[in-house]
Amino acid sequence: QRQLSIAVVGLQNSGKTTFTNLLAGKEFAVDTIPTLGINVKNVKLPNRTNLTIYDLAGQTRFQKLWERCFQQADLLVFMIDISDLTTWEQAKNKLHDVIIATNLEHVPILILGNKKDLLPKFPADPLNAKADSSSQQATFASVENSTRKQTWKYVSPLLHNYEYEDIPKYDLCIENQHVLSKVEILSKELGIDLKQGLLHLPHNSKVKLNRDIALFCVSCKDGTLIETVMDWILEL
Ligand SMILES: Nc1nc2c(ncn2[C@@H]2O[C@H](COP(=O)(O)OP(=O)(O)OP(=O)(O)O)[C@@H](O)[C@H]2O)c(=O)[nH]1
Ligand SMILES: [Mg+2]
């Protein structure tokens, strides 16, 4: 039996409990109750893995509880609601705080841009179609001597043309919000260079990421890429 502990953090209403429920094999639910404090779930997976999921409350008053779970966690999941621009800056800053606070521990971090289903689709353009399908997921393994080389299989379709500096940067507004459903653009907007393993902070400062990091644009509602994310977790 293998034991894997996962701490799920992110702002309120981003979909943490929803994602936790999907991991536990439950259906998507529109009506959820905001989590108070910590909700711990144990899930037995068929391949002899026991998951312990710390589904944390996103409300500001509970965020100080997050740190307590970081020590126990083999994986941090950071949920972002990419459909909500009113909380975007706050979510990004919070993500940066969490990355910096945990960077020395080498704990892998999985960033999920959730609620992709609520973003407008890219204009139908046959030239874009191919690019779209190849840019669904991105994983970066940055810890040296990592035994988890297989995570690179998620990187390869993207890395062929992933160059952080070449990715356009947007002034996000409702008209162009759909760009966040492209994982490489999401990485740029979050300041995360998946290839070099760098976190870009304001005022040109950079932090080397000492950990495995993965980024996916998902929809817990439609189930988009949820299985891929689960596979990725099981490879840890
Ligand atoms: N459209 C859409 N709605 C989603 C998705 N994921 C979650 N939701 C909805 O978002 C709302 C909040 O979901 P929760 O999972 O409770 O959010 P949370 O992050 O646990 O919130 P706190 O516990 O308060 O921190 C619910 O109404 C969910 O149904 C998604 O992928 N698409
Ligand atoms: Mg919750």
PDB file of C-alpha atoms and ligand atoms in Angstrom:
ATOM      1  CA  GLN A   1       0.000   0.000   0.000  1.00  0.00           C
ATOM      2  CA  ARG A   2       1.224   3.468  -0.890  1.00  0.00           C
ATOM      3  CA  GLN A   3       0.259   6.565   1.043  1.00  0.00           C
ATOM      4  CA  LEU A   4       0.014   9.935  -0.699  1.00  0.00           C
ATOM      5  CA  SER A   5      -1.047  13.158   1.037  1.00  0.00           C
ATOM      6  CA  ILE A   6      -2.376  16.037  -1.004  1.00  0.00           C
ATOM      7  CA  ALA A   7      -3.091  19.586   0.216  1.00  0.00           C
ATOM      8  CA  VAL A   8      -5.559  21.479  -1.979  1.00  0.00           C
ATOM      9  CA  VAL A   9      -5.403  25.266  -1.639  1.00  0.00           C
ATOM     10  CA  GLY A  10      -6.559  28.332  -3.565  1.00  0.00           C
ATOM     11  CA  LEU A  11      -9.052  31.158  -3.181  1.00  0.00           C
ATOM     12  CA  GLN A  12     -12.634  30.541  -2.145  1.00  0.00           C
ATOM     13  CA  ASN A  13     -15.012  29.303  -4.818  1.00  0.00           C
ATOM     14  CA  SER A  14     -12.169  28.157  -7.098  1.00  0.00           C
ATOM     15  CA  GLY A  15     -13.336  24.529  -7.034  1.00  0.00           C
ATOM     16  CA  LYS A  16     -11.152  22.777  -4.431  1.00  0.00           C
ATOM     17  CA  THR A  17     -13.942  20.775  -2.840  1.00  0.00           C
ATOM     18  CA  THR A  18     -15.326  19.968  -6.278  1.00  0.00           C
ATOM     19  CA  PHE A  19     -11.928  18.636  -7.389  1.00  0.00           C
ATOM     20  CA  THR A  20     -11.542  16.686  -4.136  1.00  0.00           C
ATOM     21  CA  ASN A  21     -14.921  15.092  -4.744  1.00  0.00           C
ATOM     22  CA  LEU A  22     -13.915  14.108  -8.281  1.00  0.00           C
ATOM     23  CA  LEU A  23     -10.790  12.423  -6.884  1.00  0.00           C
ATOM     24  CA  ALA A  24     -13.093  10.567  -4.508  1.00  0.00           C
ATOM     25  CA  GLY A  25     -15.160   9.360  -7.451  1.00  0.00           C
ATOM     26  CA  LYS A  26     -18.173  11.605  -6.869  1.00  0.00           C
ATOM     27  CA  GLU A  27     -20.190  13.463  -9.466  1.00  0.00           C
ATOM     28  CA  PHE A  28     -19.865  17.187 -10.150  1.00  0.00           C
ATOM     29  CA  ALA A  29     -22.306  19.240  -8.058  1.00  0.00           C
ATOM     30  CA  VAL A  30     -23.443  22.801  -8.773  1.00  0.00           C
ATOM     31  CA  ASP A  31     -24.414  23.426  -5.174  1.00  0.00           C
ATOM     32  CA  THR A  32     -21.515  23.213  -2.787  1.00  0.00           C
ATOM     33  CA  ILE A  33     -21.079  24.635   0.682  1.00  0.00           C
ATOM     34  CA  PRO A  34     -18.019  26.806   1.344  1.00  0.00           C
ATOM     35  CA  THR A  35     -15.502  24.757   3.302  1.00  0.00           C
ATOM     36  CA  LEU A  36     -14.880  25.837   6.875  1.00  0.00           C
ATOM     37  CA  GLY A  37     -11.411  25.029   8.131  1.00  0.00           C
ATOM     38  CA  ILE A  38     -10.068  21.720   6.836  1.00  0.00           C
ATOM     39  CA  ASN A  39     -11.943  18.861   5.312  1.00  0.00           C
ATOM     40  CA  VAL A  40      -9.917  15.632   5.280  1.00  0.00           C
ATOM     41  CA  LYS A  41     -10.833  12.865   2.854  1.00  0.00           C
ATOM     42  CA  ASN A  42      -9.336   9.426   2.558  1.00  0.00           C
ATOM     43  CA  VAL A  43      -9.636   7.763  -0.813  1.00  0.00           C
ATOM     44  CA  LYS A  44      -8.548   4.242  -1.708  1.00  0.00           C
ATOM     45  CA  LEU A  45      -7.530   3.995  -5.318  1.00  0.00           C
ATOM     46  CA  PRO A  46      -7.597   0.680  -7.167  1.00  0.00           C
ATOM     47  CA  ASN A  47      -3.820   0.616  -7.696  1.00  0.00           C
ATOM     48  CA  ARG A  48      -3.107   0.203  -3.981  1.00  0.00           C
ATOM     49  CA  THR A  49      -2.670   3.913  -3.336  1.00  0.00           C
ATOM     50  CA  ASN A  50      -4.306   5.566  -0.346  1.00  0.00           C
ATOM     51  CA  LEU A  51      -4.869   9.252  -0.887  1.00  0.00           C
ATOM     52  CA  THR A  52      -5.314  11.573   2.065  1.00  0.00           C
ATOM     53  CA  ILE A  53      -6.681  14.840   0.725  1.00  0.00           C
ATOM     54  CA  TYR A  54      -6.597  17.996   2.822  1.00  0.00           C
ATOM     55  CA  ASP A  55      -9.304  20.109   1.191  1.00  0.00           C
ATOM     56  CA  LEU A  56      -8.691  23.523   2.716  1.00  0.00           C
ATOM     57  CA  ALA A  57     -11.006  26.505   3.049  1.00  0.00           C
ATOM     58  CA  GLY A  58     -10.234  29.358   0.676  1.00  0.00           C
ATOM     59  CA  GLN A  59     -11.764  32.234   2.629  1.00  0.00           C
ATOM     60  CA  THR A  60      -9.144  34.722   3.834  1.00  0.00           C
ATOM     61  CA  ARG A  61      -9.822  34.047   7.502  1.00  0.00           C
ATOM     62  CA  PHE A  62      -8.892  30.377   6.993  1.00  0.00           C
ATOM     63  CA  GLN A  63      -5.813  30.823   4.812  1.00  0.00           C
ATOM     64  CA  LYS A  64      -3.436  30.692   7.787  1.00  0.00           C
ATOM     65  CA  LEU A  65      -4.435  27.038   8.172  1.00  0.00           C
ATOM     66  CA  TRP A  66      -2.896  26.185   4.798  1.00  0.00           C
ATOM     67  CA  GLU A  67       0.686  26.237   6.066  1.00  0.00           C
ATOM     68  CA  ARG A  68      -0.070  23.598   8.661  1.00  0.00           C
ATOM     69  CA  CYS A  69      -0.870  21.108   5.943  1.00  0.00           C
ATOM     70  CA  PHE A  70       2.106  21.956   3.740  1.00  0.00           C
ATOM     71  CA  GLN A  71       4.499  19.944   5.922  1.00  0.00           C
ATOM     72  CA  GLN A  72       2.388  16.813   5.702  1.00  0.00           C
ATOM     73  CA  ALA A  73       1.797  17.036   1.983  1.00  0.00           C
ATOM     74  CA  ASP A  74       3.520  15.033  -0.736  1.00  0.00           C
ATOM     75  CA  LEU A  75       1.792  17.251  -3.282  1.00  0.00           C
ATOM     76  CA  LEU A  76       0.329  20.758  -3.223  1.00  0.00           C
ATOM     77  CA  VAL A  77      -2.567  21.525  -5.533  1.00  0.00           C
ATOM     78  CA  PHE A  78      -3.304  25.186  -6.199  1.00  0.00           C
ATOM     79  CA  MET A  79      -6.721  25.861  -7.758  1.00  0.00           C
ATOM     80  CA  ILE A  80      -7.416  29.002  -9.750  1.00  0.00           C
ATOM     81  CA  ASP A  81     -10.790  30.019 -11.149  1.00  0.00           C
ATOM     82  CA  ILE A  82      -9.735  31.240 -14.604  1.00  0.00           C
ATOM     83  CA  SER A  83     -13.301  32.378 -15.339  1.00  0.00           C
ATOM     84  CA  ASP A  84     -13.209  35.076 -12.661  1.00  0.00           C
ATOM     85  CA  LEU A  85     -11.098  38.119 -13.514  1.00  0.00           C
ATOM     86  CA  THR A  86     -12.183  39.928 -10.347  1.00  0.00           C
ATOM     87  CA  THR A  87     -10.131  37.492  -8.268  1.00  0.00           C
ATOM     88  CA  TRP A  88      -7.350  36.880 -10.803  1.00  0.00           C
ATOM     89  CA  GLU A  89      -4.689  39.205  -9.324  1.00  0.00           C
ATOM     90  CA  GLN A  90      -5.388  37.965  -5.819  1.00  0.00           C
ATOM     91  CA  ALA A  91      -5.188  34.338  -6.936  1.00  0.00           C
ATOM     92  CA  LYS A  92      -1.906  34.939  -8.748  1.00  0.00           C
ATOM     93  CA  ASN A  93      -0.345  36.720  -5.771  1.00  0.00           C
ATOM     94  CA  LYS A  94      -1.492  33.975  -3.444  1.00  0.00           C
ATOM     95  CA  LEU A  95       0.014  31.356  -5.736  1.00  0.00           C
ATOM     96  CA  HIS A  96       3.337  33.218  -5.699  1.00  0.00           C
ATOM     97  CA  ASP A  97       3.240  33.358  -1.887  1.00  0.00           C
ATOM     98  CA  VAL A  98       2.578  29.621  -1.666  1.00  0.00           C
ATOM     99  CA  ILE A  99       5.323  28.762  -4.164  1.00  0.00           C
ATOM    100  CA  ILE A 100       7.886  30.889  -2.332  1.00  0.00           C
ATOM    101  CA  ALA A 101       6.869  29.627   1.114  1.00  0.00           C
ATOM    102  CA  THR A 102       7.297  25.997   0.058  1.00  0.00           C
ATOM    103  CA  ASN A 103      10.038  26.160  -2.570  1.00  0.00           C
ATOM    104  CA  LEU A 104      12.840  24.846  -0.380  1.00  0.00           C
ATOM    105  CA  GLU A 105      10.946  21.718   0.577  1.00  0.00           C
ATOM    106  CA  HIS A 106      10.912  20.486  -3.034  1.00  0.00           C
ATOM    107  CA  VAL A 107       7.288  19.443  -2.668  1.00  0.00           C
ATOM    108  CA  PRO A 108       5.743  19.102  -6.126  1.00  0.00           C
ATOM    109  CA  ILE A 109       3.070  21.627  -7.031  1.00  0.00           C
ATOM    110  CA  LEU A 110       0.177  21.076  -9.380  1.00  0.00           C
ATOM    111  CA  ILE A 111      -1.533  24.259 -10.570  1.00  0.00           C
ATOM    112  CA  LEU A 112      -5.020  23.886 -11.986  1.00  0.00           C
ATOM    113  CA  GLY A 113      -6.664  26.647 -14.003  1.00  0.00           C
ATOM    114  CA  ASN A 114     -10.243  25.528 -13.370  1.00  0.00           C
ATOM    115  CA  LYS A 115     -13.655  26.357 -14.897  1.00  0.00           C
ATOM    116  CA  LYS A 116     -12.354  26.322 -18.438  1.00  0.00           C
ATOM    117  CA  ASP A 117     -15.929  25.537 -19.524  1.00  0.00           C
ATOM    118  CA  LEU A 118     -16.978  29.084 -18.580  1.00  0.00           C
ATOM    119  CA  LEU A 119     -14.468  30.770 -20.882  1.00  0.00           C
ATOM    120  CA  PRO A 120     -15.556  31.719 -24.373  1.00  0.00           C
ATOM    121  CA  LYS A 121     -14.115  29.388 -26.984  1.00  0.00           C
ATOM    122  CA  PHE A 122     -11.344  30.556 -29.252  1.00  0.00           C
ATOM    123  CA  PRO A 123     -12.731  31.813 -32.559  1.00  0.00           C
ATOM    124  CA  ALA A 124     -13.080  28.797 -34.864  1.00  0.00           C
ATOM    125  CA  ASP A 125      -9.956  28.876 -36.962  1.00  0.00           C
ATOM    126  CA  PRO A 126      -8.696  25.725 -38.644  1.00  0.00           C
ATOM    127  CA  LEU A 127      -5.124  27.009 -38.380  1.00  0.00           C
ATOM    128  CA  ASN A 128      -5.533  27.263 -34.640  1.00  0.00           C
ATOM    129  CA  ALA A 129      -7.107  23.872 -34.177  1.00  0.00           C
ATOM    130  CA  LYS A 130      -3.855  21.947 -34.176  1.00  0.00           C
ATOM    131  CA  ALA A 131      -2.103  24.359 -31.855  1.00  0.00           C
ATOM    132  CA  ASP A 132      -5.046  24.103 -29.485  1.00  0.00           C
ATOM    133  CA  SER A 133      -4.872  20.371 -29.079  1.00  0.00           C
ATOM    134  CA  SER A 134      -1.138  20.363 -28.489  1.00  0.00           C
ATOM    135  CA  SER A 135      -1.280  22.977 -25.783  1.00  0.00           C
ATOM    136  CA  GLN A 136      -3.600  21.384 -23.294  1.00  0.00           C
ATOM    137  CA  GLN A 137      -1.160  20.472 -20.608  1.00  0.00           C
ATOM    138  CA  ALA A 138       2.245  21.283 -19.329  1.00  0.00           C
ATOM    139  CA  THR A 139       4.469  19.661 -16.819  1.00  0.00           C
ATOM    140  CA  PHE A 140       7.862  20.709 -15.745  1.00  0.00           C
ATOM    141  CA  ALA A 141      10.144  18.519 -13.675  1.00  0.00           C
ATOM    142  CA  SER A 142      12.744  20.752 -12.128  1.00  0.00           C
ATOM    143  CA  VAL A 143      14.134  18.789  -9.216  1.00  0.00           C
ATOM    144  CA  GLU A 144      17.497  17.392 -10.138  1.00  0.00           C
ATOM    145  CA  ASN A 145      17.907  13.641  -9.870  1.00  0.00           C
ATOM    146  CA  SER A 146      14.166  13.347  -9.983  1.00  0.00           C
ATOM    147  CA  THR A 147      13.207   9.733 -10.431  1.00  0.00           C
ATOM    148  CA  ARG A 148       9.989  10.851 -12.054  1.00  0.00           C
ATOM    149  CA  LYS A 149      11.264  11.268 -15.556  1.00  0.00           C
ATOM    150  CA  GLN A 150       7.985  10.042 -16.973  1.00  0.00           C
ATOM    151  CA  THR A 151       6.350  13.342 -16.112  1.00  0.00           C
ATOM    152  CA  TRP A 152       8.159  14.694 -19.130  1.00  0.00           C
ATOM    153  CA  LYS A 153       5.715  12.957 -21.378  1.00  0.00           C
ATOM    154  CA  TYR A 154       3.309  15.791 -20.619  1.00  0.00           C
ATOM    155  CA  VAL A 155       5.923  18.391 -21.417  1.00  0.00           C
ATOM    156  CA  SER A 156       7.028  17.113 -24.751  1.00  0.00           C
ATOM    157  CA  PRO A 157       4.050  18.041 -26.927  1.00  0.00           C
ATOM    158  CA  LEU A 158       4.251  21.549 -25.556  1.00  0.00           C
ATOM    159  CA  LEU A 159       7.976  22.080 -25.310  1.00  0.00           C
ATOM    160  CA  HIS A 160       8.563  21.788 -29.024  1.00  0.00           C
ATOM    161  CA  ASN A 161       7.634  25.422 -29.251  1.00  0.00           C
ATOM    162  CA  TYR A 162       7.448  26.545 -25.647  1.00  0.00           C
ATOM    163  CA  GLU A 163       9.636  29.590 -25.139  1.00  0.00           C
ATOM    164  CA  TYR A 164       8.462  31.738 -22.263  1.00  0.00           C
ATOM    165  CA  GLU A 165       9.868  34.928 -23.732  1.00  0.00           C
ATOM    166  CA  ASP A 166       8.002  34.350 -27.016  1.00  0.00           C
ATOM    167  CA  ILE A 167       4.582  33.858 -25.439  1.00  0.00           C
ATOM    168  CA  PRO A 168       2.444  36.988 -25.801  1.00  0.00           C
ATOM    169  CA  LYS A 169       1.471  38.856 -22.652  1.00  0.00           C
ATOM    170  CA  TYR A 170      -2.040  40.265 -22.442  1.00  0.00           C
ATOM    171  CA  ASP A 171      -3.787  43.013 -20.577  1.00  0.00           C
ATOM    172  CA  LEU A 172      -6.475  40.707 -19.322  1.00  0.00           C
ATOM    173  CA  CYS A 173     -10.055  41.867 -19.782  1.00  0.00           C
ATOM    174  CA  ILE A 174     -13.352  40.190 -20.592  1.00  0.00           C
ATOM    175  CA  GLU A 175     -12.742  40.496 -24.343  1.00  0.00           C
ATOM    176  CA  ASN A 176      -9.502  38.496 -24.310  1.00  0.00           C
ATOM    177  CA  GLN A 177     -10.078  36.313 -21.246  1.00  0.00           C
ATOM    178  CA  HIS A 178     -10.375  33.194 -23.423  1.00  0.00           C
ATOM    179  CA  VAL A 179      -6.564  33.242 -23.838  1.00  0.00           C
ATOM    180  CA  LEU A 180      -6.298  31.811 -20.307  1.00  0.00           C
ATOM    181  CA  SER A 181      -7.557  28.478 -21.602  1.00  0.00           C
ATOM    182  CA  LYS A 182      -4.234  28.037 -23.425  1.00  0.00           C
ATOM    183  CA  VAL A 183      -1.862  26.557 -20.925  1.00  0.00           C
ATOM    184  CA  GLU A 184       1.247  28.326 -22.195  1.00  0.00           C
ATOM    185  CA  ILE A 185      -0.492  31.704 -22.011  1.00  0.00           C
ATOM    186  CA  LEU A 186      -1.742  30.838 -18.534  1.00  0.00           C
ATOM    187  CA  SER A 187       1.848  30.059 -17.528  1.00  0.00           C
ATOM    188  CA  LYS A 188       2.988  33.436 -18.855  1.00  0.00           C
ATOM    189  CA  GLU A 189       0.222  35.323 -17.078  1.00  0.00           C
ATOM    190  CA  LEU A 190       1.149  33.520 -13.851  1.00  0.00           C
ATOM    191  CA  GLY A 191       4.805  34.376 -14.373  1.00  0.00           C
ATOM    192  CA  ILE A 192       5.891  30.737 -14.480  1.00  0.00           C
ATOM    193  CA  ASP A 193       8.474  29.706 -17.031  1.00  0.00           C
ATOM    194  CA  LEU A 194       7.813  25.977 -17.243  1.00  0.00           C
ATOM    195  CA  LYS A 195      10.884  25.223 -19.307  1.00  0.00           C
ATOM    196  CA  GLN A 196      13.529  27.143 -17.389  1.00  0.00           C
ATOM    197  CA  GLY A 197      11.854  26.441 -14.059  1.00  0.00           C
ATOM    198  CA  LEU A 198      11.614  30.083 -13.040  1.00  0.00           C
ATOM    199  CA  LEU A 199       9.031  32.166 -11.259  1.00  0.00           C
ATOM    200  CA  HIS A 200       8.976  35.730 -12.593  1.00  0.00           C
ATOM    201  CA  LEU A 201       7.975  38.260  -9.963  1.00  0.00           C
ATOM    202  CA  PRO A 202       7.240  41.968 -10.389  1.00  0.00           C
ATOM    203  CA  HIS A 203      10.284  44.283 -10.724  1.00  0.00           C
ATOM    204  CA  ASN A 204      12.199  41.714 -12.752  1.00  0.00           C
ATOM    205  CA  SER A 205      13.070  39.471  -9.840  1.00  0.00           C
ATOM    206  CA  LYS A 206      13.145  35.742 -10.463  1.00  0.00           C
ATOM    207  CA  VAL A 207      13.007  32.680  -8.265  1.00  0.00           C
ATOM    208  CA  LYS A 208      14.432  29.320  -9.309  1.00  0.00           C
ATOM    209  CA  LEU A 209      11.799  26.632  -8.861  1.00  0.00           C
ATOM    210  CA  ASN A 210      13.310  23.770  -6.858  1.00  0.00           C
ATOM    211  CA  ARG A 211      10.530  21.313  -7.504  1.00  0.00           C
ATOM    212  CA  ASP A 212       8.368  19.511  -9.975  1.00  0.00           C
ATOM    213  CA  ILE A 213       5.635  21.736 -11.273  1.00  0.00           C
ATOM    214  CA  ALA A 214       2.657  20.985 -13.462  1.00  0.00           C
ATOM    215  CA  LEU A 215       0.022  23.206 -14.973  1.00  0.00           C
ATOM    216  CA  PHE A 216      -3.263  22.187 -16.556  1.00  0.00           C
ATOM    217  CA  CYS A 217      -6.341  24.036 -17.763  1.00  0.00           C
ATOM    218  CA  VAL A 218      -9.250  21.918 -16.599  1.00  0.00           C
ATOM    219  CA  SER A 219     -12.957  21.889 -16.074  1.00  0.00           C
ATOM    220  CA  CYS A 220     -14.198  19.996 -13.043  1.00  0.00           C
ATOM    221  CA  LYS A 221     -17.676  20.424 -14.506  1.00  0.00           C
ATOM    222  CA  ASP A 222     -17.039  18.875 -17.926  1.00  0.00           C
ATOM    223  CA  GLY A 223     -14.265  16.630 -16.666  1.00  0.00           C
ATOM    224  CA  THR A 224     -11.826  18.167 -19.172  1.00  0.00           C
ATOM    225  CA  LEU A 225      -8.326  16.731 -18.493  1.00  0.00           C
ATOM    226  CA  ILE A 226      -9.315  15.503 -15.031  1.00  0.00           C
ATOM    227  CA  GLU A 227      -8.223  11.953 -15.847  1.00  0.00           C
ATOM    228  CA  THR A 228      -4.898  13.207 -17.170  1.00  0.00           C
ATOM    229  CA  VAL A 229      -4.403  15.111 -13.934  1.00  0.00           C
ATOM    230  CA  MET A 230      -5.227  11.991 -11.929  1.00  0.00           C
ATOM    231  CA  ASP A 231      -2.725   9.981 -13.966  1.00  0.00           C
ATOM    232  CA  TRP A 232      -0.121  12.620 -13.307  1.00  0.00           C
ATOM    233  CA  ILE A 233      -0.798  12.470  -9.565  1.00  0.00           C
ATOM    234  CA  LEU A 234      -0.515   8.681  -9.560  1.00  0.00           C
ATOM    235  CA  GLU A 235       2.880   8.876 -11.221  1.00  0.00           C
ATOM    236  CA  LEU A 236       4.278  10.879  -8.321  1.00  0.00           C
TER     237      LEU A 236
HETATM  238  N1  LIG B   1     -18.785  25.980 -14.330  1.00  0.00           N
HETATM  239  C1  LIG B   1     -17.993  25.389 -13.440  1.00  0.00           C
HETATM  240  N2  LIG B   1     -18.241  25.484 -12.124  1.00  0.00           N
HETATM  241  C2  LIG B   1     -17.405  24.873 -11.263  1.00  0.00           C
HETATM  242  C3  LIG B   1     -16.283  24.137 -11.702  1.00  0.00           C
HETATM  243  N3  LIG B   1     -15.641  23.653 -10.612  1.00  0.00           N
HETATM  244  C4  LIG B   1     -16.351  24.069  -9.538  1.00  0.00           C
HETATM  245  N4  LIG B   1     -17.417  24.800  -9.922  1.00  0.00           N
HETATM  246  C5  LIG B   1     -18.415  25.451  -9.066  1.00  0.00           C
HETATM  247  O1  LIG B   1     -17.794  26.441  -8.280  1.00  0.00           O
HETATM  248  C6  LIG B   1     -18.460  26.578  -7.027  1.00  0.00           C
HETATM  249  C7  LIG B   1     -17.482  26.499  -5.886  1.00  0.00           C
HETATM  250  O2  LIG B   1     -16.922  25.204  -5.824  1.00  0.00           O
HETATM  251  P1  LIG B   1     -16.217  24.634  -4.522  1.00  0.00           P
HETATM  252  O3  LIG B   1     -15.592  23.354  -4.912  1.00  0.00           O
HETATM  253  O4  LIG B   1     -17.157  24.605  -3.374  1.00  0.00           O
HETATM  254  O5  LIG B   1     -15.126  25.762  -4.228  1.00  0.00           O
HETATM  255  P2  LIG B   1     -14.014  25.745  -3.076  1.00  0.00           P
HETATM  256  O6  LIG B   1     -12.743  26.166  -3.720  1.00  0.00           O
HETATM  257  O7  LIG B   1     -14.020  24.463  -2.353  1.00  0.00           O
HETATM  258  O8  LIG B   1     -14.524  26.942  -2.132  1.00  0.00           O
HETATM  259  P3  LIG B   1     -14.152  27.141  -0.556  1.00  0.00           P
HETATM  260  O9  LIG B   1     -14.407  25.867   0.150  1.00  0.00           O
HETATM  261  O10 LIG B   1     -15.068  28.244  -0.082  1.00  0.00           O
HETATM  262  O11 LIG B   1     -12.732  27.580  -0.475  1.00  0.00           O
HETATM  263  C8  LIG B   1     -19.534  25.470  -7.002  1.00  0.00           C
HETATM  264  O12 LIG B   1     -20.752  26.031  -7.383  1.00  0.00           O
HETATM  265  C9  LIG B   1     -19.060  24.494  -8.070  1.00  0.00           C
HETATM  266  O13 LIG B   1     -20.140  23.783  -8.667  1.00  0.00           O
HETATM  267  C10 LIG B   1     -16.039  24.054 -13.118  1.00  0.00           C
HETATM  268  O14 LIG B   1     -15.090  23.443 -13.612  1.00  0.00           O
HETATM  269  N5  LIG B   1     -16.924  24.703 -13.930  1.00  0.00           N
HETATM  270 MG    MG B   2     -14.340  23.961  -0.413  1.00  0.00          MG
END
